[in-house]
Amino acid sequence: MADYIPDKDADFDTWFSFLYQYVSQKCAGPAPAWTHIPQAALGVLAELHAGWKTAYSGVIGPHTKVDTEAKNNAKKAAKGGIRPFVNQYLRFFPVTNKDRTAMGVPNHDEHPTPVPVPEDVPETEAAMPLPRVLQFRFRRANAKRWGKPPPKEIEDLVHSSFATRSPLDLTFKESDRGKKLYYAVRWETGTVKKGKWSEIMSAIIP
C-alpha cells in the first residue's frame, strides 16, 4: 500500500497545509465540531506546520545546501509528528470517513484482502532476563530483527482504561518512550451496554 503522505515537496506542502487548516477549523470556535484533540497536540501540529512552511519557502527560489538540509529536516520532523497525530486523533469518531477523504487520509478498508495461511515456522529464542522469568522472542525465518507482531484481535490488547470524558491522559515510564502503543476504543453505557470496537490503531509514546 502506497504511503498516504506525499513525498514530493510541492505535493506535501499542499497536503499538509490543507490537513492543518481542516483540523484547525474543526477545532475552532465557541462550539467546535471536534473537542477530542488536546490543545497541546494542536500546538505541536501548528509548530510542525510553521517549521515546514518556513523551511520550504527557503528553497522555492535560489538557495544553498544549508537551506535544502533545513527543508529536509523540517519535512522529516513534520512526517514524524503527523503520523502519530493522525493515528491518535483522526482515525476514529467524531472524525468521519468523509473527513478523512477530504484530508487525504485513507479510511479503514472495509473489504480487506484475505490473509493466506502462514507456510513458514517462526524462529524462536529463549532468554532469562530475570529470576523465574523466561522470555521468548520470535520472528520470521531469516529475519534480521526480533520483534512482536502487531495485535490482530481486540483480545490481544491486555490493558484497559475507562474514561467519562475526553481527553484521557495515560502516563508511561521514561523507559517506554519511543515504543509503539496499540489501542482500540468503544463507547460504553454503564457496565452492560457496550458499543462496537474501533479498528486497532497505534501511536508512538512521546
mmCIF file with all atom_site columns, C-alpha atoms in Angstrom:
data_model
loop_
_atom_site.group_PDB
_atom_site.id
_atom_site.type_symbol
_atom_site.label_atom_id
_atom_site.label_alt_id
_atom_site.label_comp_id
_atom_site.label_asym_id
_atom_site.label_entity_id
_atom_site.label_seq_id
_atom_site.pdbx_PDB_ins_code
_atom_site.Cartn_x
_atom_site.Cartn_y
_atom_site.Cartn_z
_atom_site.occupancy
_atom_site.B_iso_or_equiv
_atom_site.pdbx_formal_charge
_atom_site.auth_seq_id
_atom_site.auth_comp_id
_atom_site.auth_asym_id
_atom_site.auth_atom_id
_atom_site.pdbx_PDB_model_num
ATOM 1   C CA . MET A 1 1   ? 0.000   0.000   0.000  1.00 0.00 ? 1   MET A CA 1
ATOM 2   C CA . ALA A 1 2   ? 1.417   3.375   -1.018 1.00 0.00 ? 2   ALA A CA 1
ATOM 3   C CA . ASP A 1 3   ? 2.216   5.936   1.676  1.00 0.00 ? 3   ASP A CA 1
ATOM 4   C CA . TYR A 1 4   ? -0.664  8.369   2.068  1.00 0.00 ? 4   TYR A CA 1
ATOM 5   C CA . ILE A 1 5   ? 1.717   11.235  2.899  1.00 0.00 ? 5   ILE A CA 1
ATOM 6   C CA . PRO A 1 6   ? 3.025   12.743  -0.368 1.00 0.00 ? 6   PRO A CA 1
ATOM 7   C CA . ASP A 1 7   ? 6.795   12.728  -0.753 1.00 0.00 ? 7   ASP A CA 1
ATOM 8   C CA . LYS A 1 8   ? 7.264   15.403  -3.423 1.00 0.00 ? 8   LYS A CA 1
ATOM 9   C CA . ASP A 1 9   ? 7.822   18.759  -1.704 1.00 0.00 ? 9   ASP A CA 1
ATOM 10  C CA . ALA A 1 10  ? 5.104   20.693  -3.536 1.00 0.00 ? 10  ALA A CA 1
ATOM 11  C CA . ASP A 1 11  ? 2.546   17.914  -3.052 1.00 0.00 ? 11  ASP A CA 1
ATOM 12  C CA . PHE A 1 12  ? 3.497   17.520  0.602  1.00 0.00 ? 12  PHE A CA 1
ATOM 13  C CA . ASP A 1 13  ? 3.148   21.267  1.145  1.00 0.00 ? 13  ASP A CA 1
ATOM 14  C CA . THR A 1 14  ? -0.352  21.322  -0.353 1.00 0.00 ? 14  THR A CA 1
ATOM 15  C CA . TRP A 1 15  ? -1.455  18.203  1.532  1.00 0.00 ? 15  TRP A CA 1
ATOM 16  C CA . PHE A 1 16  ? -0.057  19.222  4.920  1.00 0.00 ? 16  PHE A CA 1
ATOM 17  C CA . SER A 1 17  ? -1.397  22.773  4.670  1.00 0.00 ? 17  SER A CA 1
ATOM 18  C CA . PHE A 1 18  ? -4.899  21.542  3.851  1.00 0.00 ? 18  PHE A CA 1
ATOM 19  C CA . LEU A 1 19  ? -4.869  18.934  6.630  1.00 0.00 ? 19  LEU A CA 1
ATOM 20  C CA . TYR A 1 20  ? -3.671  21.529  9.153  1.00 0.00 ? 20  TYR A CA 1
ATOM 21  C CA . GLN A 1 21  ? -6.313  24.059  8.077  1.00 0.00 ? 21  GLN A CA 1
ATOM 22  C CA . TYR A 1 22  ? -9.040  21.403  8.105  1.00 0.00 ? 22  TYR A CA 1
ATOM 23  C CA . VAL A 1 23  ? -8.170  20.245  11.619 1.00 0.00 ? 23  VAL A CA 1
ATOM 24  C CA . SER A 1 24  ? -7.813  23.831  12.857 1.00 0.00 ? 24  SER A CA 1
ATOM 25  C CA . GLN A 1 25  ? -11.247 24.797  11.546 1.00 0.00 ? 25  GLN A CA 1
ATOM 26  C CA . LYS A 1 26  ? -12.893 21.717  13.041 1.00 0.00 ? 26  LYS A CA 1
ATOM 27  C CA . CYS A 1 27  ? -11.383 22.544  16.449 1.00 0.00 ? 27  CYS A CA 1
ATOM 28  C CA . ALA A 1 28  ? -12.056 26.304  16.357 1.00 0.00 ? 28  ALA A CA 1
ATOM 29  C CA . GLY A 1 29  ? -14.907 28.447  17.618 1.00 0.00 ? 29  GLY A CA 1
ATOM 30  C CA . PRO A 1 30  ? -17.070 28.511  20.759 1.00 0.00 ? 30  PRO A CA 1
ATOM 31  C CA . ALA A 1 31  ? -18.730 25.204  19.818 1.00 0.00 ? 31  ALA A CA 1
ATOM 32  C CA . PRO A 1 32  ? -16.108 23.241  17.854 1.00 0.00 ? 32  PRO A CA 1
ATOM 33  C CA . ALA A 1 33  ? -17.108 20.160  15.875 1.00 0.00 ? 33  ALA A CA 1
ATOM 34  C CA . TRP A 1 34  ? -14.117 18.287  17.304 1.00 0.00 ? 34  TRP A CA 1
ATOM 35  C CA . THR A 1 35  ? -13.359 18.506  21.013 1.00 0.00 ? 35  THR A CA 1
ATOM 36  C CA . HIS A 1 36  ? -11.283 15.353  21.385 1.00 0.00 ? 36  HIS A CA 1
ATOM 37  C CA . ILE A 1 37  ? -7.936  16.833  20.321 1.00 0.00 ? 37  ILE A CA 1
ATOM 38  C CA . PRO A 1 38  ? -5.978  18.440  23.198 1.00 0.00 ? 38  PRO A CA 1
ATOM 39  C CA . GLN A 1 39  ? -4.695  21.979  22.711 1.00 0.00 ? 39  GLN A CA 1
ATOM 40  C CA . ALA A 1 40  ? -1.154  20.724  23.306 1.00 0.00 ? 40  ALA A CA 1
ATOM 41  C CA . ALA A 1 41  ? -1.452  18.327  20.366 1.00 0.00 ? 41  ALA A CA 1
ATOM 42  C CA . LEU A 1 42  ? -2.873  21.090  18.166 1.00 0.00 ? 42  LEU A CA 1
ATOM 43  C CA . GLY A 1 43  ? 0.028   23.277  19.229 1.00 0.00 ? 43  GLY A CA 1
ATOM 44  C CA . VAL A 1 44  ? 2.568   20.661  18.187 1.00 0.00 ? 44  VAL A CA 1
ATOM 45  C CA . LEU A 1 45  ? 0.882   20.287  14.788 1.00 0.00 ? 45  LEU A CA 1
ATOM 46  C CA . ALA A 1 46  ? 0.925   24.074  14.373 1.00 0.00 ? 46  ALA A CA 1
ATOM 47  C CA . GLU A 1 47  ? 4.643   24.213  15.195 1.00 0.00 ? 47  GLU A CA 1
ATOM 48  C CA . LEU A 1 48  ? 5.428   21.435  12.726 1.00 0.00 ? 48  LEU A CA 1
ATOM 49  C CA . HIS A 1 49  ? 3.421   23.194  10.019 1.00 0.00 ? 49  HIS A CA 1
ATOM 50  C CA . ALA A 1 50  ? 5.049   26.559  10.682 1.00 0.00 ? 50  ALA A CA 1
ATOM 51  C CA . GLY A 1 51  ? 8.503   24.973  10.693 1.00 0.00 ? 51  GLY A CA 1
ATOM 52  C CA . TRP A 1 52  ? 7.810   23.254  7.392  1.00 0.00 ? 52  TRP A CA 1
ATOM 53  C CA . LYS A 1 53  ? 6.404   26.402  5.730  1.00 0.00 ? 53  LYS A CA 1
ATOM 54  C CA . THR A 1 54  ? 9.423   28.432  6.804  1.00 0.00 ? 54  THR A CA 1
ATOM 55  C CA . ALA A 1 55  ? 11.921  25.840  5.604  1.00 0.00 ? 55  ALA A CA 1
ATOM 56  C CA . TYR A 1 56  ? 10.068  25.166  2.354  1.00 0.00 ? 56  TYR A CA 1
ATOM 57  C CA . SER A 1 57  ? 9.844   28.854  1.480  1.00 0.00 ? 57  SER A CA 1
ATOM 58  C CA . GLY A 1 58  ? 13.628  28.963  1.757  1.00 0.00 ? 58  GLY A CA 1
ATOM 59  C CA . VAL A 1 59  ? 14.125  26.581  -1.172 1.00 0.00 ? 59  VAL A CA 1
ATOM 60  C CA . ILE A 1 60  ? 11.485  27.830  -3.604 1.00 0.00 ? 60  ILE A CA 1
ATOM 61  C CA . GLY A 1 61  ? 13.909  30.347  -5.119 1.00 0.00 ? 61  GLY A CA 1
ATOM 62  C CA . PRO A 1 62  ? 17.720  30.320  -5.281 1.00 0.00 ? 62  PRO A CA 1
ATOM 63  C CA . HIS A 1 63  ? 19.022  28.545  -2.223 1.00 0.00 ? 63  HIS A CA 1
ATOM 64  C CA . THR A 1 64  ? 22.016  26.835  -0.638 1.00 0.00 ? 64  THR A CA 1
ATOM 65  C CA . LYS A 1 65  ? 22.702  23.299  0.532  1.00 0.00 ? 65  LYS A CA 1
ATOM 66  C CA . VAL A 1 66  ? 22.065  24.527  4.052  1.00 0.00 ? 66  VAL A CA 1
ATOM 67  C CA . ASP A 1 67  ? 18.561  25.618  3.010  1.00 0.00 ? 67  ASP A CA 1
ATOM 68  C CA . THR A 1 68  ? 17.928  22.237  1.411  1.00 0.00 ? 68  THR A CA 1
ATOM 69  C CA . GLU A 1 69  ? 19.104  20.419  4.527  1.00 0.00 ? 69  GLU A CA 1
ATOM 70  C CA . ALA A 1 70  ? 16.841  22.577  6.692  1.00 0.00 ? 70  ALA A CA 1
ATOM 71  C CA . LYS A 1 71  ? 13.896  21.804  4.422  1.00 0.00 ? 71  LYS A CA 1
ATOM 72  C CA . ASN A 1 72  ? 14.598  18.071  4.520  1.00 0.00 ? 72  ASN A CA 1
ATOM 73  C CA . ASN A 1 73  ? 14.892  18.122  8.302  1.00 0.00 ? 73  ASN A CA 1
ATOM 74  C CA . ALA A 1 74  ? 11.634  20.068  8.615  1.00 0.00 ? 74  ALA A CA 1
ATOM 75  C CA . LYS A 1 75  ? 9.830   17.577  6.384  1.00 0.00 ? 75  LYS A CA 1
ATOM 76  C CA . LYS A 1 76  ? 11.221  14.627  8.325  1.00 0.00 ? 76  LYS A CA 1
ATOM 77  C CA . ALA A 1 77  ? 10.111  16.201  11.609 1.00 0.00 ? 77  ALA A CA 1
ATOM 78  C CA . ALA A 1 78  ? 6.687   17.003  10.182 1.00 0.00 ? 78  ALA A CA 1
ATOM 79  C CA . LYS A 1 79  ? 6.111   13.475  8.920  1.00 0.00 ? 79  LYS A CA 1
ATOM 80  C CA . GLY A 1 80  ? 7.300   12.080  12.235 1.00 0.00 ? 80  GLY A CA 1
ATOM 81  C CA . GLY A 1 81  ? 4.696   14.170  14.030 1.00 0.00 ? 81  GLY A CA 1
ATOM 82  C CA . ILE A 1 82  ? 1.844   13.828  11.544 1.00 0.00 ? 82  ILE A CA 1
ATOM 83  C CA . ARG A 1 83  ? 1.678   10.019  11.609 1.00 0.00 ? 83  ARG A CA 1
ATOM 84  C CA . PRO A 1 84  ? 1.057   9.632   15.362 1.00 0.00 ? 84  PRO A CA 1
ATOM 85  C CA . PHE A 1 85  ? -1.307  12.634  15.279 1.00 0.00 ? 85  PHE A CA 1
ATOM 86  C CA . VAL A 1 86  ? -3.381  11.005  12.542 1.00 0.00 ? 86  VAL A CA 1
ATOM 87  C CA . ASN A 1 87  ? -3.370  7.625   14.285 1.00 0.00 ? 87  ASN A CA 1
ATOM 88  C CA . GLN A 1 88  ? -4.308  9.069   17.658 1.00 0.00 ? 88  GLN A CA 1
ATOM 89  C CA . TYR A 1 89  ? -6.867  11.711  16.714 1.00 0.00 ? 89  TYR A CA 1
ATOM 90  C CA . LEU A 1 90  ? -8.106  11.244  13.141 1.00 0.00 ? 90  LEU A CA 1
ATOM 91  C CA . ARG A 1 91  ? -8.765  7.510   12.919 1.00 0.00 ? 91  ARG A CA 1
ATOM 92  C CA . PHE A 1 92  ? -11.971 7.338   14.947 1.00 0.00 ? 92  PHE A CA 1
ATOM 93  C CA . PHE A 1 93  ? -15.216 9.158   15.841 1.00 0.00 ? 93  PHE A CA 1
ATOM 94  C CA . PRO A 1 94  ? -16.038 12.048  15.676 1.00 0.00 ? 94  PRO A CA 1
ATOM 95  C CA . VAL A 1 95  ? -13.826 12.158  12.575 1.00 0.00 ? 95  VAL A CA 1
ATOM 96  C CA . THR A 1 96  ? -15.793 10.585  9.729  1.00 0.00 ? 96  THR A CA 1
ATOM 97  C CA . ASN A 1 97  ? -14.832 8.789   6.537  1.00 0.00 ? 97  ASN A CA 1
ATOM 98  C CA . LYS A 1 98  ? -15.860 11.944  4.671  1.00 0.00 ? 98  LYS A CA 1
ATOM 99  C CA . ASP A 1 99  ? -13.471 13.995  6.812  1.00 0.00 ? 99  ASP A CA 1
ATOM 100 C CA . ARG A 1 100 ? -10.591 11.605  6.196  1.00 0.00 ? 100 ARG A CA 1
ATOM 101 C CA . THR A 1 101 ? -11.232 11.563  2.453  1.00 0.00 ? 101 THR A CA 1
ATOM 102 C CA . ALA A 1 102 ? -11.207 15.366  2.408  1.00 0.00 ? 102 ALA A CA 1
ATOM 103 C CA . MET A 1 103 ? -7.894  15.439  4.309  1.00 0.00 ? 103 MET A CA 1
ATOM 104 C CA . GLY A 1 104 ? -6.270  12.800  2.122  1.00 0.00 ? 104 GLY A CA 1
ATOM 105 C CA . VAL A 1 105 ? -6.113  10.273  4.966  1.00 0.00 ? 105 VAL A CA 1
ATOM 106 C CA . PRO A 1 106 ? -7.075  6.706   3.975  1.00 0.00 ? 106 PRO A CA 1
ATOM 107 C CA . ASN A 1 107 ? -10.139 5.146   5.545  1.00 0.00 ? 107 ASN A CA 1
ATOM 108 C CA . HIS A 1 108 ? -10.239 1.700   7.087  1.00 0.00 ? 108 HIS A CA 1
ATOM 109 C CA . ASP A 1 109 ? -10.526 -0.964  4.408  1.00 0.00 ? 109 ASP A CA 1
ATOM 110 C CA . GLU A 1 110 ? -13.996 -2.460  4.816  1.00 0.00 ? 110 GLU A CA 1
ATOM 111 C CA . HIS A 1 111 ? -13.132 -5.261  2.386  1.00 0.00 ? 111 HIS A CA 1
ATOM 112 C CA . PRO A 1 112 ? -9.600  -6.328  3.348  1.00 0.00 ? 112 PRO A CA 1
ATOM 113 C CA . THR A 1 113 ? -7.585  -8.696  1.223  1.00 0.00 ? 113 THR A CA 1
ATOM 114 C CA . PRO A 1 114 ? -7.773  -12.241 2.635  1.00 0.00 ? 114 PRO A CA 1
ATOM 115 C CA . VAL A 1 115 ? -4.648  -13.186 4.547  1.00 0.00 ? 115 VAL A CA 1
ATOM 116 C CA . PRO A 1 116 ? -3.188  -16.527 3.486  1.00 0.00 ? 116 PRO A CA 1
ATOM 117 C CA . VAL A 1 117 ? -2.374  -19.265 5.978  1.00 0.00 ? 117 VAL A CA 1
ATOM 118 C CA . PRO A 1 118 ? 1.287   -18.917 7.079  1.00 0.00 ? 118 PRO A CA 1
ATOM 119 C CA . GLU A 1 119 ? 3.502   -21.540 5.494  1.00 0.00 ? 119 GLU A CA 1
ATOM 120 C CA . ASP A 1 120 ? 6.719   -20.899 7.433  1.00 0.00 ? 120 ASP A CA 1
ATOM 121 C CA . VAL A 1 121 ? 7.610   -21.798 11.023 1.00 0.00 ? 121 VAL A CA 1
ATOM 122 C CA . PRO A 1 122 ? 8.626   -18.974 13.404 1.00 0.00 ? 122 PRO A CA 1
ATOM 123 C CA . GLU A 1 123 ? 12.211  -18.768 14.616 1.00 0.00 ? 123 GLU A CA 1
ATOM 124 C CA . THR A 1 124 ? 12.324  -18.587 18.414 1.00 0.00 ? 124 THR A CA 1
ATOM 125 C CA . GLU A 1 125 ? 14.885  -17.711 21.040 1.00 0.00 ? 125 GLU A CA 1
ATOM 126 C CA . ALA A 1 126 ? 14.628  -18.104 24.816 1.00 0.00 ? 126 ALA A CA 1
ATOM 127 C CA . ALA A 1 127 ? 16.268  -15.723 27.277 1.00 0.00 ? 127 ALA A CA 1
ATOM 128 C CA . MET A 1 128 ? 16.319  -15.377 31.084 1.00 0.00 ? 128 MET A CA 1
ATOM 129 C CA . PRO A 1 129 ? 16.154  -11.609 31.803 1.00 0.00 ? 129 PRO A CA 1
ATOM 130 C CA . LEU A 1 130 ? 15.130  -12.054 35.474 1.00 0.00 ? 130 LEU A CA 1
ATOM 131 C CA . PRO A 1 131 ? 14.982  -14.848 38.043 1.00 0.00 ? 131 PRO A CA 1
ATOM 132 C CA . ARG A 1 132 ? 11.966  -17.105 37.413 1.00 0.00 ? 132 ARG A CA 1
ATOM 133 C CA . VAL A 1 133 ? 11.301  -15.359 34.095 1.00 0.00 ? 133 VAL A CA 1
ATOM 134 C CA . LEU A 1 134 ? 11.651  -16.967 30.684 1.00 0.00 ? 134 LEU A CA 1
ATOM 135 C CA . GLN A 1 135 ? 11.388  -14.562 27.762 1.00 0.00 ? 135 GLN A CA 1
ATOM 136 C CA . PHE A 1 136 ? 10.624  -15.862 24.289 1.00 0.00 ? 136 PHE A CA 1
ATOM 137 C CA . ARG A 1 137 ? 11.256  -13.833 21.160 1.00 0.00 ? 137 ARG A CA 1
ATOM 138 C CA . PHE A 1 138 ? 10.020  -14.875 17.766 1.00 0.00 ? 138 PHE A CA 1
ATOM 139 C CA . ARG A 1 139 ? 10.393  -13.744 14.170 1.00 0.00 ? 139 ARG A CA 1
ATOM 140 C CA . ARG A 1 140 ? 10.061  -14.992 10.625 1.00 0.00 ? 140 ARG A CA 1
ATOM 141 C CA . ALA A 1 141 ? 12.792  -17.342 9.490  1.00 0.00 ? 141 ALA A CA 1
ATOM 142 C CA . ASN A 1 142 ? 15.955  -15.486 8.428  1.00 0.00 ? 142 ASN A CA 1
ATOM 143 C CA . ALA A 1 143 ? 14.532  -12.095 9.522  1.00 0.00 ? 143 ALA A CA 1
ATOM 144 C CA . LYS A 1 144 ? 17.153  -9.583  10.662 1.00 0.00 ? 144 LYS A CA 1
ATOM 145 C CA . ARG A 1 145 ? 15.308  -8.257  13.711 1.00 0.00 ? 145 ARG A CA 1
ATOM 146 C CA . TRP A 1 146 ? 13.351  -9.723  16.576 1.00 0.00 ? 146 TRP A CA 1
ATOM 147 C CA . GLY A 1 147 ? 10.020  -8.101  17.247 1.00 0.00 ? 147 GLY A CA 1
ATOM 148 C CA . LYS A 1 148 ? 6.499   -8.517  18.491 1.00 0.00 ? 148 LYS A CA 1
ATOM 149 C CA . PRO A 1 149 ? 3.898   -8.635  15.724 1.00 0.00 ? 149 PRO A CA 1
ATOM 150 C CA . PRO A 1 150 ? 1.132   -6.031  15.932 1.00 0.00 ? 150 PRO A CA 1
ATOM 151 C CA . PRO A 1 151 ? -2.103  -7.265  17.533 1.00 0.00 ? 151 PRO A CA 1
ATOM 152 C CA . LYS A 1 152 ? -4.746  -8.590  15.165 1.00 0.00 ? 152 LYS A CA 1
ATOM 153 C CA . GLU A 1 153 ? -7.617  -9.099  17.613 1.00 0.00 ? 153 GLU A CA 1
ATOM 154 C CA . ILE A 1 154 ? -9.072  -6.934  20.372 1.00 0.00 ? 154 ILE A CA 1
ATOM 155 C CA . GLU A 1 155 ? -8.356  -9.758  22.820 1.00 0.00 ? 155 GLU A CA 1
ATOM 156 C CA . ASP A 1 156 ? -4.643  -9.203  22.179 1.00 0.00 ? 156 ASP A CA 1
ATOM 157 C CA . LEU A 1 157 ? -4.876  -5.804  23.899 1.00 0.00 ? 157 LEU A CA 1
ATOM 158 C CA . VAL A 1 158 ? -4.220  -6.753  27.508 1.00 0.00 ? 158 VAL A CA 1
ATOM 159 C CA . HIS A 1 159 ? -4.728  -3.424  29.330 1.00 0.00 ? 159 HIS A CA 1
ATOM 160 C CA . SER A 1 160 ? -7.847  -1.282  29.572 1.00 0.00 ? 160 SER A CA 1
ATOM 161 C CA . SER A 1 161 ? -8.842  2.203   30.753 1.00 0.00 ? 161 SER A CA 1
ATOM 162 C CA . PHE A 1 162 ? -12.285 3.761   31.159 1.00 0.00 ? 162 PHE A CA 1
ATOM 163 C CA . ALA A 1 163 ? -12.908 7.485   30.802 1.00 0.00 ? 163 ALA A CA 1
ATOM 164 C CA . THR A 1 164 ? -16.035 9.524   31.455 1.00 0.00 ? 164 THR A CA 1
ATOM 165 C CA . ARG A 1 165 ? -14.840 12.435  29.353 1.00 0.00 ? 165 ARG A CA 1
ATOM 166 C CA . SER A 1 166 ? -12.347 13.314  26.631 1.00 0.00 ? 166 SER A CA 1
ATOM 167 C CA . PRO A 1 167 ? -9.362  13.515  26.609 1.00 0.00 ? 167 PRO A CA 1
ATOM 168 C CA . LEU A 1 168 ? -7.936  10.558  28.512 1.00 0.00 ? 168 LEU A CA 1
ATOM 169 C CA . ASP A 1 169 ? -4.297  11.027  29.583 1.00 0.00 ? 169 ASP A CA 1
ATOM 170 C CA . LEU A 1 170 ? -2.062  7.991   30.036 1.00 0.00 ? 170 LEU A CA 1
ATOM 171 C CA . THR A 1 171 ? 1.333   8.383   31.703 1.00 0.00 ? 171 THR A CA 1
ATOM 172 C CA . PHE A 1 172 ? 4.162   5.987   30.884 1.00 0.00 ? 172 PHE A CA 1
ATOM 173 C CA . LYS A 1 173 ? 7.592   5.227   32.264 1.00 0.00 ? 173 LYS A CA 1
ATOM 174 C CA . GLU A 1 174 ? 10.635  7.005   30.871 1.00 0.00 ? 174 GLU A CA 1
ATOM 175 C CA . SER A 1 175 ? 11.844  3.666   29.507 1.00 0.00 ? 175 SER A CA 1
ATOM 176 C CA . ASP A 1 176 ? 8.648   3.375   27.421 1.00 0.00 ? 176 ASP A CA 1
ATOM 177 C CA . ARG A 1 177 ? 9.385   6.490   25.333 1.00 0.00 ? 177 ARG A CA 1
ATOM 178 C CA . GLY A 1 178 ? 9.660   5.729   21.648 1.00 0.00 ? 178 GLY A CA 1
ATOM 179 C CA . LYS A 1 179 ? 7.735   2.463   21.914 1.00 0.00 ? 179 LYS A CA 1
ATOM 180 C CA . LYS A 1 180 ? 4.644   1.795   19.829 1.00 0.00 ? 180 LYS A CA 1
ATOM 181 C CA . LEU A 1 181 ? 1.331   1.582   21.676 1.00 0.00 ? 181 LEU A CA 1
ATOM 182 C CA . TYR A 1 182 ? -1.585  -0.304  20.128 1.00 0.00 ? 182 TYR A CA 1
ATOM 183 C CA . TYR A 1 183 ? -5.108  0.642   21.184 1.00 0.00 ? 183 TYR A CA 1
ATOM 184 C CA . ALA A 1 184 ? -8.800  0.461   20.297 1.00 0.00 ? 184 ALA A CA 1
ATOM 185 C CA . VAL A 1 185 ? -11.814 2.368   21.622 1.00 0.00 ? 185 VAL A CA 1
ATOM 186 C CA . ARG A 1 186 ? -15.531 1.878   22.071 1.00 0.00 ? 186 ARG A CA 1
ATOM 187 C CA . TRP A 1 187 ? -18.467 3.577   23.760 1.00 0.00 ? 187 TRP A CA 1
ATOM 188 C CA . GLU A 1 188 ? -19.851 2.079   26.948 1.00 0.00 ? 188 GLU A CA 1
ATOM 189 C CA . THR A 1 189 ? -23.117 2.860   28.759 1.00 0.00 ? 189 THR A CA 1
ATOM 190 C CA . GLY A 1 190 ? -22.737 1.773   32.353 1.00 0.00 ? 190 GLY A CA 1
ATOM 191 C CA . THR A 1 191 ? -21.493 -1.778  32.691 1.00 0.00 ? 191 THR A CA 1
ATOM 192 C CA . VAL A 1 192 ? -23.980 -3.510  30.409 1.00 0.00 ? 192 VAL A CA 1
ATOM 193 C CA . LYS A 1 193 ? -24.289 -1.753  27.074 1.00 0.00 ? 193 LYS A CA 1
ATOM 194 C CA . LYS A 1 194 ? -21.072 -1.741  25.109 1.00 0.00 ? 194 LYS A CA 1
ATOM 195 C CA . GLY A 1 195 ? -20.604 -0.458  21.575 1.00 0.00 ? 195 GLY A CA 1
ATOM 196 C CA . LYS A 1 196 ? -18.500 -1.896  18.783 1.00 0.00 ? 196 LYS A CA 1
ATOM 197 C CA . TRP A 1 197 ? -14.728 -1.720  18.972 1.00 0.00 ? 197 TRP A CA 1
ATOM 198 C CA . SER A 1 198 ? -12.881 0.571   16.604 1.00 0.00 ? 198 SER A CA 1
ATOM 199 C CA . GLU A 1 199 ? -10.077 -0.740  14.451 1.00 0.00 ? 199 GLU A CA 1
ATOM 200 C CA . ILE A 1 200 ? -6.783  -1.372  16.244 1.00 0.00 ? 200 ILE A CA 1
ATOM 201 C CA . MET A 1 201 ? -4.671  1.775   15.967 1.00 0.00 ? 201 MET A CA 1
ATOM 202 C CA . SER A 1 202 ? -1.192  2.761   17.087 1.00 0.00 ? 202 SER A CA 1
ATOM 203 C CA . ALA A 1 203 ? 0.694   5.729   18.474 1.00 0.00 ? 203 ALA A CA 1
ATOM 204 C CA . ILE A 1 204 ? 4.307   6.353   19.466 1.00 0.00 ? 204 ILE A CA 1
ATOM 205 C CA . ILE A 1 205 ? 4.815   7.110   23.170 1.00 0.00 ? 205 ILE A CA 1
ATOM 206 C CA . PRO A 1 206 ? 6.445   10.597  23.226 1.00 0.00 ? 206 PRO A CA 1
#
